[in-house]
Amino acid sequence: MVVTSQGPRRYLGLIVLAGSQGRQVYYQSTSHKAIYQNL
């Protein structure tokens, strides 16, 4: 039971990790665009 429950949790953790990293990259790219537009 522990192994089966640990698998999905690990999978969800990877999804959340990838999602948060994607958001950071998205925010960084949008902020860079805003900086270039301001220049």
CSV table of C-alpha atoms in Angstrom, one decimal:
chain,number,residue,atom,x,y,z
A,1,MET,CA,0.0,0.0,0.0
A,2,VAL,CA,2.8,2.4,0.9
A,3,VAL,CA,4.6,1.8,-2.4
A,4,THR,CA,1.5,2.3,-4.5
A,5,SER,CA,0.6,5.5,-2.7
A,6,GLN,CA,4.2,6.8,-2.9
A,7,GLY,CA,4.3,6.4,-6.7
A,8,PRO,CA,1.4,8.8,-7.6
A,9,ARG,CA,2.6,11.3,-4.9
A,10,ARG,CA,6.1,11.3,-6.5
A,11,TYR,CA,4.5,11.7,-9.9
A,12,LEU,CA,2.3,14.6,-8.7
A,13,GLY,CA,5.3,16.2,-7.1
A,14,LEU,CA,7.2,16.1,-10.4
A,15,ILE,CA,4.2,17.7,-12.1
A,16,VAL,CA,4.0,20.5,-9.5
A,17,LEU,CA,7.8,21.0,-9.7
A,18,ALA,CA,7.7,21.2,-13.5
A,19,GLY,CA,4.7,23.6,-13.3
A,20,SER,CA,6.4,25.9,-10.9
A,21,GLN,CA,9.6,26.0,-13.0
A,22,GLY,CA,7.5,26.7,-16.1
A,23,ARG,CA,5.8,29.6,-14.3
A,24,GLN,CA,9.2,31.0,-13.3
A,25,VAL,CA,10.5,30.8,-16.9
A,26,TYR,CA,7.2,32.4,-18.1
A,27,TYR,CA,7.4,35.2,-15.7
A,28,GLN,CA,11.1,35.8,-16.4
A,29,SER,CA,10.4,35.9,-20.2
A,30,THR,CA,7.5,38.3,-19.8
A,31,SER,CA,9.5,40.5,-17.5
A,32,HIS,CA,12.4,40.6,-19.9
A,33,LYS,CA,9.9,41.5,-22.7
A,34,ALA,CA,8.5,44.3,-20.5
A,35,ILE,CA,12.1,45.6,-19.8
A,36,TYR,CA,12.9,45.6,-23.6
A,37,GLN,CA,9.7,47.4,-24.3
A,38,ASN,CA,10.5,50.0,-21.7
A,39,LEU,CA,13.9,50.5,-23.2
